[in-house]
Tab-separated table of C-alpha atoms in Angstrom:
chain	number	residue	atom	x	y	z
A	1	UNK	CA	-154.719	-14.167	51.925
A	2	UNK	CA	-152.152	-15.422	49.430
A	3	UNK	CA	-150.726	-17.779	52.069
A	4	UNK	CA	-154.156	-19.299	52.642
A	5	UNK	CA	-154.573	-19.980	48.925
A	6	UNK	CA	-151.143	-21.578	48.787
A	7	UNK	CA	-151.955	-23.771	51.778
A	8	UNK	CA	-155.204	-24.860	50.118
A	9	UNK	CA	-153.297	-25.650	46.899
A	10	UNK	CA	-150.587	-27.531	48.791
A	11	UNK	CA	-153.178	-29.527	50.771
A	12	UNK	CA	-155.013	-30.356	47.571
A	13	UNK	CA	-151.897	-31.639	45.855
A	14	UNK	CA	-150.725	-33.503	48.952
A	15	UNK	CA	-154.165	-35.033	49.586
A	16	UNK	CA	-154.330	-36.219	45.999
A	17	UNK	CA	-150.918	-37.840	46.211
A	18	UNK	CA	-151.817	-39.398	49.574
A	19	UNK	CA	-154.973	-40.940	48.089
A	20	UNK	CA	-152.891	-42.416	45.267
A	21	UNK	CA	-150.529	-44.049	47.763
A	22	UNK	CA	-153.365	-45.395	49.976
A	23	UNK	CA	-155.268	-46.765	46.976
A	24	UNK	CA	-152.082	-48.344	45.697
A	25	UNK	CA	-151.377	-50.011	49.041
A	26	UNK	CA	-154.966	-51.270	49.398
A	27	UNK	CA	-154.890	-52.686	45.885
A	28	UNK	CA	-151.578	-54.374	46.581
A	29	UNK	CA	-153.015	-55.997	49.744
A	30	UNK	CA	-156.103	-57.202	47.892
A	31	UNK	CA	-153.940	-58.633	45.111
A	32	UNK	CA	-151.699	-60.432	47.600
A	33	UNK	CA	-154.613	-61.956	49.582
A	34	UNK	CA	-156.523	-62.934	46.485
A	35	UNK	CA	-153.473	-64.402	44.809
A	36	UNK	CA	-152.725	-66.633	47.810
A	37	UNK	CA	-156.137	-68.311	47.339
A	38	UNK	CA	-156.370	-68.087	43.554
A	39	UNK	CA	-152.937	-68.210	41.962
A	40	UNK	CA	-152.772	-66.128	38.786
A	41	UNK	CA	-150.209	-65.915	36.029
A	42	UNK	CA	-147.032	-64.055	37.017
A	43	UNK	CA	-147.500	-61.581	34.172
A	44	UNK	CA	-150.694	-60.179	35.681
A	45	UNK	CA	-149.079	-59.799	39.111
A	46	UNK	CA	-146.091	-58.012	37.580
A	47	UNK	CA	-148.414	-55.668	35.695
A	48	UNK	CA	-150.229	-54.741	38.903
A	49	UNK	CA	-146.914	-54.239	40.710
A	50	UNK	CA	-145.816	-51.860	37.963
A	51	UNK	CA	-149.042	-49.916	38.368
A	52	UNK	CA	-148.423	-49.637	42.096
A	53	UNK	CA	-144.882	-48.366	41.517
A	54	UNK	CA	-146.192	-45.927	38.908
A	55	UNK	CA	-148.767	-44.590	41.376
A	56	UNK	CA	-146.071	-44.299	44.014
A	57	UNK	CA	-143.849	-42.351	41.608
A	58	UNK	CA	-146.682	-40.020	40.629
A	59	UNK	CA	-147.473	-39.442	44.304
A	60	UNK	CA	-143.848	-38.539	45.022
A	61	UNK	CA	-143.718	-36.099	42.097
A	62	UNK	CA	-147.000	-34.461	43.121
A	63	UNK	CA	-145.884	-34.162	46.746
A	64	UNK	CA	-142.571	-32.576	45.769
A	65	UNK	CA	-144.293	-30.258	43.272
A	66	UNK	CA	-146.675	-29.118	45.997
A	67	UNK	CA	-143.728	-28.486	48.298
A	68	UNK	CA	-141.882	-26.489	45.598
A	69	UNK	CA	-144.987	-24.404	44.837
A	70	UNK	CA	-145.396	-23.631	48.522
A	71	UNK	CA	-141.735	-22.599	48.925
A	72	UNK	CA	-141.853	-20.350	45.856
A	73	UNK	CA	-145.072	-18.692	46.978
A	74	UNK	CA	-144.060	-18.236	50.613
A	75	UNK	CA	-140.642	-16.854	49.628
A	76	UNK	CA	-142.162	-14.429	47.127
A	77	UNK	CA	-144.654	-13.170	49.689
A	78	UNK	CA	-141.919	-12.634	52.301
A	79	UNK	CA	-139.665	-10.845	49.796
A	80	UNK	CA	-142.503	-8.510	48.747
A	81	UNK	CA	-143.333	-7.710	52.375
A	82	UNK	CA	-139.684	-6.931	53.162
A	83	UNK	CA	-139.419	-4.670	50.122
A	84	UNK	CA	-142.456	-2.686	51.259
A	85	UNK	CA	-140.954	-2.224	54.725
A	86	UNK	CA	-137.570	-1.179	53.326
A	87	UNK	CA	-139.181	1.279	50.912
A	88	UNK	CA	-140.972	2.885	53.868
A	89	UNK	CA	-137.777	2.967	55.983
A	90	UNK	CA	-135.459	4.338	53.310
A	91	UNK	CA	-137.939	6.457	51.339
A	92	UNK	CA	-136.197	5.667	48.061
A	93	UNK	CA	-132.835	7.019	49.229
A	94	UNK	CA	-129.478	5.218	49.119
A	95	UNK	CA	-129.426	4.133	52.723
A	96	UNK	CA	-128.518	1.171	54.879
A	97	UNK	CA	-131.455	1.517	57.260
A	98	UNK	CA	-133.356	-1.403	55.777
A	99	UNK	CA	-130.472	-3.725	54.936
A	100	UNK	CA	-130.935	-6.036	57.923
A	101	UNK	CA	-134.650	-6.252	57.168
A	102	UNK	CA	-134.345	-6.853	53.441
A	103	UNK	CA	-131.473	-9.330	53.505
A	104	UNK	CA	-131.746	-11.260	56.746
A	105	UNK	CA	-131.841	-15.083	56.484
A	106	UNK	CA	-135.143	-16.544	55.309
A	107	UNK	CA	-136.550	-19.919	56.342
A	108	UNK	CA	-139.521	-21.737	54.807
A	109	UNK	CA	-140.716	-25.078	56.212
A	110	UNK	CA	-137.543	-25.403	58.258
A	111	UNK	CA	-135.063	-24.834	55.414
A	112	UNK	CA	-133.099	-21.745	54.440
A	113	UNK	CA	-134.216	-20.000	51.247
A	114	UNK	CA	-132.921	-16.999	49.287
A	115	UNK	CA	-134.534	-13.619	50.126
A	116	UNK	CA	-133.576	-12.142	46.756
A	117	UNK	CA	-135.847	-11.020	43.924
A	118	UNK	CA	-133.267	-12.268	41.422
A	119	UNK	CA	-133.361	-15.848	42.699
A	120	UNK	CA	-135.229	-18.700	41.032
A	121	UNK	CA	-135.581	-21.976	42.900
A	122	UNK	CA	-133.815	-24.985	41.403
A	123	UNK	CA	-136.153	-27.976	41.432
A	124	UNK	CA	-135.054	-31.600	41.598
A	125	UNK	CA	-136.466	-32.062	38.099
A	126	UNK	CA	-134.259	-29.264	36.752
A	127	UNK	CA	-131.193	-30.634	38.531
A	128	UNK	CA	-131.534	-34.142	37.106
A	129	UNK	CA	-132.561	-32.872	33.657
A	130	UNK	CA	-129.256	-31.008	33.399
A	131	UNK	CA	-127.296	-34.022	34.628
A	132	UNK	CA	-128.898	-36.121	31.859
A	133	UNK	CA	-128.135	-33.479	29.210
A	134	UNK	CA	-124.508	-33.452	30.349
A	135	UNK	CA	-124.218	-37.168	29.583
A	136	UNK	CA	-124.640	-36.409	25.873
A	137	UNK	CA	-122.095	-33.566	25.711
A	138	UNK	CA	-118.848	-34.491	23.983
A	139	UNK	CA	-115.555	-33.299	25.485
A	140	UNK	CA	-117.421	-31.117	27.946
A	141	UNK	CA	-115.204	-28.220	29.000
A	142	UNK	CA	-112.818	-28.633	26.046
A	143	UNK	CA	-110.132	-30.418	28.061
A	144	UNK	CA	-106.915	-31.150	26.063
A	145	UNK	CA	-106.142	-34.792	25.387
A	146	UNK	CA	-102.508	-34.648	26.491
A	147	UNK	CA	-100.785	-33.372	29.621
A	148	UNK	CA	-98.304	-31.152	27.745
A	149	UNK	CA	-101.074	-29.011	26.262
A	150	UNK	CA	-102.826	-28.813	29.626
A	151	UNK	CA	-99.644	-27.720	31.403
A	152	UNK	CA	-99.198	-24.948	28.852
A	153	UNK	CA	-102.776	-23.728	29.239
A	154	UNK	CA	-102.848	-24.090	33.037
A	155	UNK	CA	-99.387	-23.437	34.527
A	156	UNK	CA	-98.985	-24.904	38.011
A	157	UNK	CA	-96.478	-23.480	40.487
A	158	UNK	CA	-95.127	-25.061	43.629
A	159	UNK	CA	-96.267	-22.617	46.339
A	160	UNK	CA	-93.546	-20.792	48.235
A	161	UNK	CA	-96.274	-18.890	50.137
A	162	UNK	CA	-93.963	-15.891	50.691
A	163	UNK	CA	-90.750	-14.438	49.406
A	164	UNK	CA	-87.829	-15.752	51.454
A	165	UNK	CA	-86.999	-12.355	52.938
A	166	UNK	CA	-90.503	-11.934	54.337
A	167	UNK	CA	-91.251	-15.529	55.310
A	168	UNK	CA	-89.347	-15.351	58.596
A	169	UNK	CA	-91.578	-12.548	59.846
A	170	UNK	CA	-94.671	-14.721	59.461
A	171	UNK	CA	-93.027	-17.875	60.781
A	172	UNK	CA	-92.261	-16.031	64.011
A	173	UNK	CA	-95.930	-15.059	64.351
A	174	UNK	CA	-96.910	-17.916	66.658
A	175	UNK	CA	-99.590	-16.156	68.703
A	176	UNK	CA	-102.883	-18.021	68.687
A	177	UNK	CA	-106.103	-16.452	67.513
A	178	UNK	CA	-108.465	-15.665	70.370
A	179	UNK	CA	-112.158	-14.972	69.844
A	180	UNK	CA	-113.086	-11.805	71.718
A	181	UNK	CA	-116.820	-11.674	71.027
A	182	UNK	CA	-119.590	-12.067	68.475
A	183	UNK	CA	-121.283	-8.875	67.311
A	184	UNK	CA	-124.848	-8.794	66.014
A	185	UNK	CA	-125.636	-6.987	62.783
A	186	UNK	CA	-126.881	-3.824	64.469
A	187	UNK	CA	-123.860	-3.766	66.802
A	188	UNK	CA	-121.382	-3.458	63.939
A	189	UNK	CA	-120.810	0.192	63.208
A	190	UNK	CA	-120.597	1.460	59.656
A	191	UNK	CA	-117.002	1.468	58.533
A	192	UNK	CA	-115.595	4.782	57.342
A	193	UNK	CA	-112.219	4.993	55.701
A	194	UNK	CA	-110.507	7.357	58.075
A	195	UNK	CA	-107.579	5.221	59.155
A	196	UNK	CA	-104.906	4.922	56.476
A	197	UNK	CA	-102.322	2.826	58.326
A	198	UNK	CA	-103.337	-0.430	56.607
A	199	UNK	CA	-102.389	0.639	53.101
A	200	UNK	CA	-98.746	-0.294	53.633
A	201	UNK	CA	-99.547	-3.776	54.971
A	202	UNK	CA	-99.278	-6.206	52.027
A	203	UNK	CA	-101.663	-9.079	51.322
A	204	UNK	CA	-100.205	-12.362	50.090
A	205	UNK	CA	-102.606	-14.841	48.543
A	206	UNK	CA	-102.038	-18.209	46.880
A	207	UNK	CA	-104.770	-19.854	44.798
A	208	UNK	CA	-104.886	-23.633	45.324
A	209	UNK	CA	-107.868	-24.423	43.075
A	210	UNK	CA	-111.634	-23.731	42.963
A	211	UNK	CA	-112.264	-21.229	45.830
A	212	UNK	CA	-109.423	-22.453	48.046
A	213	UNK	CA	-106.962	-19.649	48.831
A	214	UNK	CA	-104.197	-19.327	51.406
A	215	UNK	CA	-103.983	-15.701	52.538
A	216	UNK	CA	-101.479	-13.941	54.784
A	217	UNK	CA	-102.103	-10.463	56.120
A	218	UNK	CA	-100.253	-8.774	58.971
A	219	UNK	CA	-99.367	-12.120	60.563
A	220	UNK	CA	-102.918	-13.503	60.248
A	221	UNK	CA	-103.131	-16.702	58.156
A	222	UNK	CA	-106.504	-17.482	56.549
A	223	UNK	CA	-107.553	-20.483	54.448
A	224	UNK	CA	-110.767	-20.140	52.426
A	225	UNK	CA	-113.068	-22.993	51.341
A	226	UNK	CA	-110.458	-25.768	51.822
A	227	UNK	CA	-110.299	-28.427	49.110
A	228	UNK	CA	-107.403	-30.868	48.729
A	229	UNK	CA	-109.118	-33.903	47.196
A	230	UNK	CA	-108.773	-35.154	43.626
A	231	UNK	CA	-112.440	-36.210	43.471
A	232	UNK	CA	-115.543	-34.393	44.684
A	233	UNK	CA	-117.372	-37.645	45.484
A	234	UNK	CA	-115.056	-40.607	44.882
A	235	UNK	CA	-113.123	-42.376	42.125
A	236	UNK	CA	-116.263	-44.089	40.820
A	237	UNK	CA	-118.565	-41.082	40.532
A	238	UNK	CA	-115.988	-38.284	40.246
A	239	UNK	CA	-115.877	-35.526	39.170
A	240	UNK	CA	-112.083	-35.594	38.966
A	241	UNK	CA	-109.797	-32.575	39.007
A	242	UNK	CA	-108.729	-31.496	35.546
A	243	UNK	CA	-105.536	-29.931	36.924
A	244	UNK	CA	-103.043	-31.312	39.397
A	245	UNK	CA	-102.936	-29.922	42.909
A	246	UNK	CA	-100.219	-27.285	43.393
A	247	UNK	CA	-99.334	-28.941	46.703
A	248	UNK	CA	-100.466	-31.691	49.022
A	249	UNK	CA	-102.399	-30.861	52.161
A	250	UNK	CA	-99.455	-31.774	54.412
A	251	UNK	CA	-97.381	-29.061	52.726
A	252	UNK	CA	-99.812	-26.275	53.638
A	253	UNK	CA	-98.715	-24.144	56.620
A	254	UNK	CA	-101.234	-24.382	59.435
A	255	UNK	CA	-103.653	-21.452	59.145
A	256	UNK	CA	-105.000	-19.434	62.043
A	257	UNK	CA	-108.515	-19.345	60.634
A	258	UNK	CA	-110.444	-21.407	58.084
A	259	UNK	CA	-113.554	-19.754	56.620
A	260	UNK	CA	-116.121	-21.903	54.811
A	261	UNK	CA	-118.738	-20.161	52.663
A	262	UNK	CA	-121.027	-23.217	52.394
A	263	UNK	CA	-120.893	-26.985	52.629
A	264	UNK	CA	-120.807	-28.034	48.966
A	265	UNK	CA	-118.113	-30.675	48.302
A	266	UNK	CA	-116.130	-28.328	46.027
A	267	UNK	CA	-115.836	-25.815	48.885
A	268	UNK	CA	-115.111	-28.169	51.779
A	269	UNK	CA	-113.697	-31.689	51.727
A	270	UNK	CA	-113.413	-34.268	54.476
A	271	UNK	CA	-109.614	-34.384	54.107
A	272	UNK	CA	-109.347	-30.766	55.272
A	273	UNK	CA	-111.522	-31.388	58.310
A	274	UNK	CA	-109.494	-34.473	59.224
A	275	UNK	CA	-106.257	-32.507	58.855
A	276	UNK	CA	-107.160	-29.547	61.073
A	277	UNK	CA	-109.856	-30.898	63.401
A	278	UNK	CA	-107.643	-31.387	66.485
A	279	UNK	CA	-105.544	-28.246	66.153
A	280	UNK	CA	-105.691	-24.621	67.251
A	281	UNK	CA	-107.206	-23.654	63.897
A	282	UNK	CA	-110.454	-21.700	64.276
A	283	UNK	CA	-113.228	-22.686	61.860
A	284	UNK	CA	-115.719	-19.956	60.940
A	285	UNK	CA	-118.765	-21.402	59.189
A	286	UNK	CA	-122.351	-20.389	58.298
A	287	UNK	CA	-125.270	-21.095	60.601
A	288	UNK	CA	-126.335	-24.740	60.591
A	289	UNK	CA	-122.971	-26.312	59.721
A	290	UNK	CA	-122.105	-27.364	63.270
A	291	UNK	CA	-123.839	-30.720	62.820
A	292	UNK	CA	-121.465	-31.685	60.015
A	293	UNK	CA	-118.323	-30.500	61.822
A	294	UNK	CA	-119.290	-32.351	64.989
A	295	UNK	CA	-119.348	-35.594	63.028
A	296	UNK	CA	-115.571	-35.142	62.741
A	297	UNK	CA	-115.227	-34.115	66.410
A	298	UNK	CA	-114.349	-30.524	65.504
A	299	UNK	CA	-114.882	-28.321	68.549
A	300	UNK	CA	-113.003	-25.093	67.769
A	301	UNK	CA	-115.563	-23.484	65.477
A	302	UNK	CA	-117.936	-20.537	65.339
A	303	UNK	CA	-121.212	-20.386	63.442
A	304	UNK	CA	-122.211	-17.010	62.039
A	305	UNK	CA	-125.459	-15.849	60.513
A	306	UNK	CA	-125.674	-13.071	57.935
A	307	UNK	CA	-124.488	-9.701	59.281
A	308	UNK	CA	-122.929	-11.212	62.405
A	309	UNK	CA	-119.271	-10.403	63.067
A	310	UNK	CA	-116.603	-12.350	64.897
A	311	UNK	CA	-114.020	-10.210	66.681
A	312	UNK	CA	-110.611	-11.902	66.761
A	313	UNK	CA	-107.422	-11.039	68.558
A	314	UNK	CA	-103.949	-12.165	67.545
A	315	UNK	CA	-100.963	-10.650	69.263
A	316	UNK	CA	-101.900	-7.045	69.872
A	317	UNK	CA	-104.087	-6.743	66.775
A	318	UNK	CA	-107.884	-6.860	66.534
A	319	UNK	CA	-109.563	-8.215	63.390
A	320	UNK	CA	-113.216	-8.525	62.425
A	321	UNK	CA	-114.586	-11.268	60.166
A	322	UNK	CA	-118.157	-10.529	59.115
A	323	UNK	CA	-120.609	-12.986	57.587
A	324	UNK	CA	-122.401	-11.355	54.650
A	325	UNK	CA	-125.189	-12.670	52.384
A	326	UNK	CA	-124.760	-14.620	49.149
A	327	UNK	CA	-127.288	-15.944	46.631
A	328	UNK	CA	-126.682	-19.668	46.492
A	329	UNK	CA	-127.762	-22.856	48.289
A	330	UNK	CA	-126.290	-25.607	50.463
A	331	UNK	CA	-126.245	-29.366	50.877
A	332	UNK	CA	-123.889	-32.305	50.524
A	333	UNK	CA	-126.670	-34.660	49.402
A	334	UNK	CA	-130.384	-34.782	48.603
A	335	UNK	CA	-131.399	-35.125	52.261
A	336	UNK	CA	-129.734	-32.000	53.689
A	337	UNK	CA	-130.489	-29.403	51.017
A	338	UNK	CA	-130.579	-25.910	52.572
A	339	UNK	CA	-130.331	-27.225	56.143
A	340	UNK	CA	-127.390	-24.851	56.637
A	341	UNK	CA	-126.814	-21.285	55.478
A	342	UNK	CA	-124.461	-20.049	52.736
A	343	UNK	CA	-122.551	-16.791	52.854
A	344	UNK	CA	-119.607	-14.602	51.926
A	345	UNK	CA	-117.033	-13.191	54.357
A	346	UNK	CA	-115.417	-9.802	54.843
A	347	UNK	CA	-112.226	-9.243	56.862
A	348	UNK	CA	-111.801	-5.799	58.426
A	349	UNK	CA	-108.795	-4.363	60.236
A	350	UNK	CA	-108.652	-0.951	61.914
A	351	UNK	CA	-112.125	-0.158	60.546
A	352	UNK	CA	-111.042	-0.791	56.951
A	353	UNK	CA	-112.346	-3.580	54.678
A	354	UNK	CA	-109.319	-5.667	53.724
A	355	UNK	CA	-110.530	-8.912	52.142
A	356	UNK	CA	-113.852	-10.030	50.650
A	357	UNK	CA	-114.329	-13.756	49.966
A	358	UNK	CA	-117.515	-14.381	47.977
A	359	UNK	CA	-117.550	-18.198	47.951
A	360	UNK	CA	-120.363	-18.938	45.474
A	361	UNK	CA	-123.089	-16.475	44.535
A	362	UNK	CA	-125.402	-15.138	41.901
A	363	UNK	CA	-125.591	-11.390	41.280
A	364	UNK	CA	-127.970	-9.273	43.382
A	365	UNK	CA	-128.393	-5.710	42.134
A	366	UNK	CA	-128.148	-3.832	45.444
A	367	UNK	CA	-126.519	-6.352	47.811
A	368	UNK	CA	-122.875	-5.416	47.308
A	369	UNK	CA	-123.487	-1.686	47.425
A	370	UNK	CA	-125.212	-2.295	50.769
A	371	UNK	CA	-122.212	-4.298	52.001
A	372	UNK	CA	-120.009	-1.386	50.927
A	373	UNK	CA	-122.153	1.149	52.790
A	374	UNK	CA	-122.070	-0.964	55.947
A	375	UNK	CA	-118.380	-1.882	56.039
A	376	UNK	CA	-116.805	0.844	53.926
A	377	UNK	CA	-115.602	1.254	50.357
A	378	UNK	CA	-112.144	0.538	49.028
A	379	UNK	CA	-111.864	-3.136	49.983
A	380	UNK	CA	-108.221	-4.036	49.321
A	381	UNK	CA	-108.883	-7.448	47.721
A	382	UNK	CA	-112.063	-9.194	46.573
A	383	UNK	CA	-111.764	-12.886	45.698
A	384	UNK	CA	-114.733	-13.598	43.433
A	385	UNK	CA	-115.929	-16.724	41.581
A	386	UNK	CA	-115.972	-16.281	37.808
A	387	UNK	CA	-116.785	-19.771	36.445
A	388	UNK	CA	-119.604	-22.349	36.329
A	389	UNK	CA	-122.142	-20.104	34.573
A	390	UNK	CA	-123.185	-22.187	31.546
A	391	UNK	CA	-125.982	-22.820	30.644
A	392	UNK	CA	-127.040	-19.395	31.849
A	393	UNK	CA	-130.736	-20.231	32.318
A	394	UNK	CA	-129.757	-22.924	34.820
A	395	UNK	CA	-126.711	-21.401	36.543
A	396	UNK	CA	-127.462	-17.656	36.702
A	397	UNK	CA	-129.411	-17.672	39.999
A	398	UNK	CA	-126.469	-19.341	41.754
A	399	UNK	CA	-123.260	-18.333	39.929
A	400	UNK	CA	-121.906	-15.071	38.533
A	401	UNK	CA	-120.199	-14.741	35.162
A	402	UNK	CA	-117.168	-12.521	34.353
A	403	UNK	CA	-119.305	-9.475	33.524
A	404	UNK	CA	-120.988	-9.735	36.927
A	405	UNK	CA	-117.575	-10.022	38.585
A	406	UNK	CA	-116.854	-6.546	37.203
A	407	UNK	CA	-120.216	-5.301	38.523
A	408	UNK	CA	-119.461	-6.569	42.036
A	409	UNK	CA	-116.014	-4.979	41.890
A	410	UNK	CA	-117.677	-1.667	41.034
A	411	UNK	CA	-120.433	-2.094	43.651
A	412	UNK	CA	-117.901	-2.790	46.406
A	413	UNK	CA	-115.448	-0.242	45.007
A	414	UNK	CA	-112.825	-2.940	45.529
A	415	UNK	CA	-109.250	-2.034	44.614
A	416	UNK	CA	-108.174	-5.480	43.423
A	417	UNK	CA	-110.095	-8.545	42.232
A	418	UNK	CA	-108.918	-12.108	41.705
A	419	UNK	CA	-111.203	-14.435	39.741
A	420	UNK	CA	-111.349	-18.008	41.067
A	421	UNK	CA	-113.759	-20.987	40.928
A	422	UNK	CA	-112.649	-22.143	37.480
A	423	UNK	CA	-110.036	-24.464	35.936
A	424	UNK	CA	-110.317	-27.081	38.689
A	425	UNK	CA	-113.322	-29.274	37.832
A	426	UNK	CA	-115.717	-29.419	34.890
A	427	UNK	CA	-119.015	-28.550	36.571
A	428	UNK	CA	-120.701	-26.577	33.770
A	429	UNK	CA	-120.770	-26.244	30.007
A	430	UNK	CA	-118.321	-23.439	29.188
A	431	UNK	CA	-114.779	-24.003	27.865
A	432	UNK	CA	-112.625	-24.452	30.958
A	433	UNK	CA	-110.446	-21.367	30.280
A	434	UNK	CA	-113.319	-19.147	29.165
A	435	UNK	CA	-113.913	-17.547	32.611
A	436	UNK	CA	-110.281	-16.372	32.762
A	437	UNK	CA	-110.202	-15.176	29.160
A	438	UNK	CA	-113.509	-13.304	29.393
A	439	UNK	CA	-112.718	-11.672	32.731
A	440	UNK	CA	-109.283	-10.473	31.677
A	441	UNK	CA	-110.618	-9.208	28.330
A	442	UNK	CA	-113.384	-7.255	30.093
A	443	UNK	CA	-110.849	-5.870	32.568
A	444	UNK	CA	-108.659	-4.705	29.684
A	445	UNK	CA	-111.624	-2.980	28.027
A	446	UNK	CA	-112.413	-1.274	31.347
A	447	UNK	CA	-108.791	-0.189	31.777
A	448	UNK	CA	-108.356	-2.164	35.012
A	449	UNK	CA	-106.314	-5.153	33.814
A	450	UNK	CA	-103.636	-4.527	36.466
A	451	UNK	CA	-106.269	-4.714	39.204
A	452	UNK	CA	-108.521	-7.506	37.952
A	453	UNK	CA	-107.302	-10.863	36.675
A	454	UNK	CA	-107.250	-14.598	37.345
A	455	UNK	CA	-104.327	-16.030	39.326
A	456	UNK	CA	-102.193	-19.015	38.331
A	457	UNK	CA	-102.399	-22.161	40.425
A	458	UNK	CA	-99.906	-22.142	43.276
A	459	UNK	CA	-98.421	-18.748	42.444
A	460	UNK	CA	-98.391	-16.316	45.365
A	461	UNK	CA	-99.877	-12.923	44.491
A	462	UNK	CA	-98.582	-9.814	46.268
A	463	UNK	CA	-101.364	-7.244	46.695
A	464	UNK	CA	-99.982	-3.849	47.701
């Protein structure tokens, strides 16, 4: 079988690298023992030490390459097998029968991997190659040299969260969120738009940078991918925000629920966990993130896998937050890559899809139409990332561009789209305002400019 061939290849590569390490260690021991009896010039010892380090480096590269080859092969084999099963189940028809088979989480050698044909694995070599290339790019992102120009290009508003006349209604909504139950993928019924009572309930959303949004709907307060730090790593390594924060974390009203799409530093910072760890706030995170939250003594959290749904109750209202797939990856460092899952979230109320939060994702041709068939069309608001797509050969498997934002809007049949994940940090090669300009130009060409645009930092959008 293909798996057997891969295992033979992996063993061959690993055995070769292991022999290099053993030979290097044996040589080093011989050199040390011999040198103690017969002192040699330092130059010769240094030369042999360099050879040992070279062998060690080659062994590490070969071992990692063998691992990467195995992951690629095993993932490809699993994807092909799932496609065959789904083709048999659905017989070429537009159906949702095979969705849970085709796009359930995939693990290879203990780590999550992407079960999508469109995905291409990012190797460590590719990652560091791009970081080196970035060092030679001048004025990456096209950031203005003075604050006045930046303020004109990126207006920043002090959030008022709600209009004064409506604010009191939400401030009186003090009922805590209670988790009723967790529903498995096959327990969640397909959503059909039969109930029309939600159309008069407004959605208020305030963009706070990257994918961080503060959303109010029917008394439910949701914070997505919280980020209130000026640096992703620290002041030494950066990267630093290119725009000021619309507000400080202490000025943010306490949410009922915080949803985190994945654990990358630009989608979750330690300051947010510290702020809301000992409160009534409910954290909803992807499978595998509990280890990180427990380091901060967070106890009020729920882990969801793809297609699982959390049923919440606040006051007399029932809400459903479903964890849906995304094409991305996870990790806060080199040692925890893909230890936890990544996802998108969909909020439903009265069997209607209200809010879709994509987090970070590449484009998958049939994923969003399957989400639509499972949870219903006509999602009121989709918050989609539209930046960090350049260079395309490197970023495409993990990030969508403005044209793919339009595709997802069409696949979901979403009524409104807000483009986020831009104008906060320089994490890719495009001009920092290009995602906004391209998305809004495409929306104008499509005749949907009133329903698809990029928000301004701190300005509360009213979605009717």
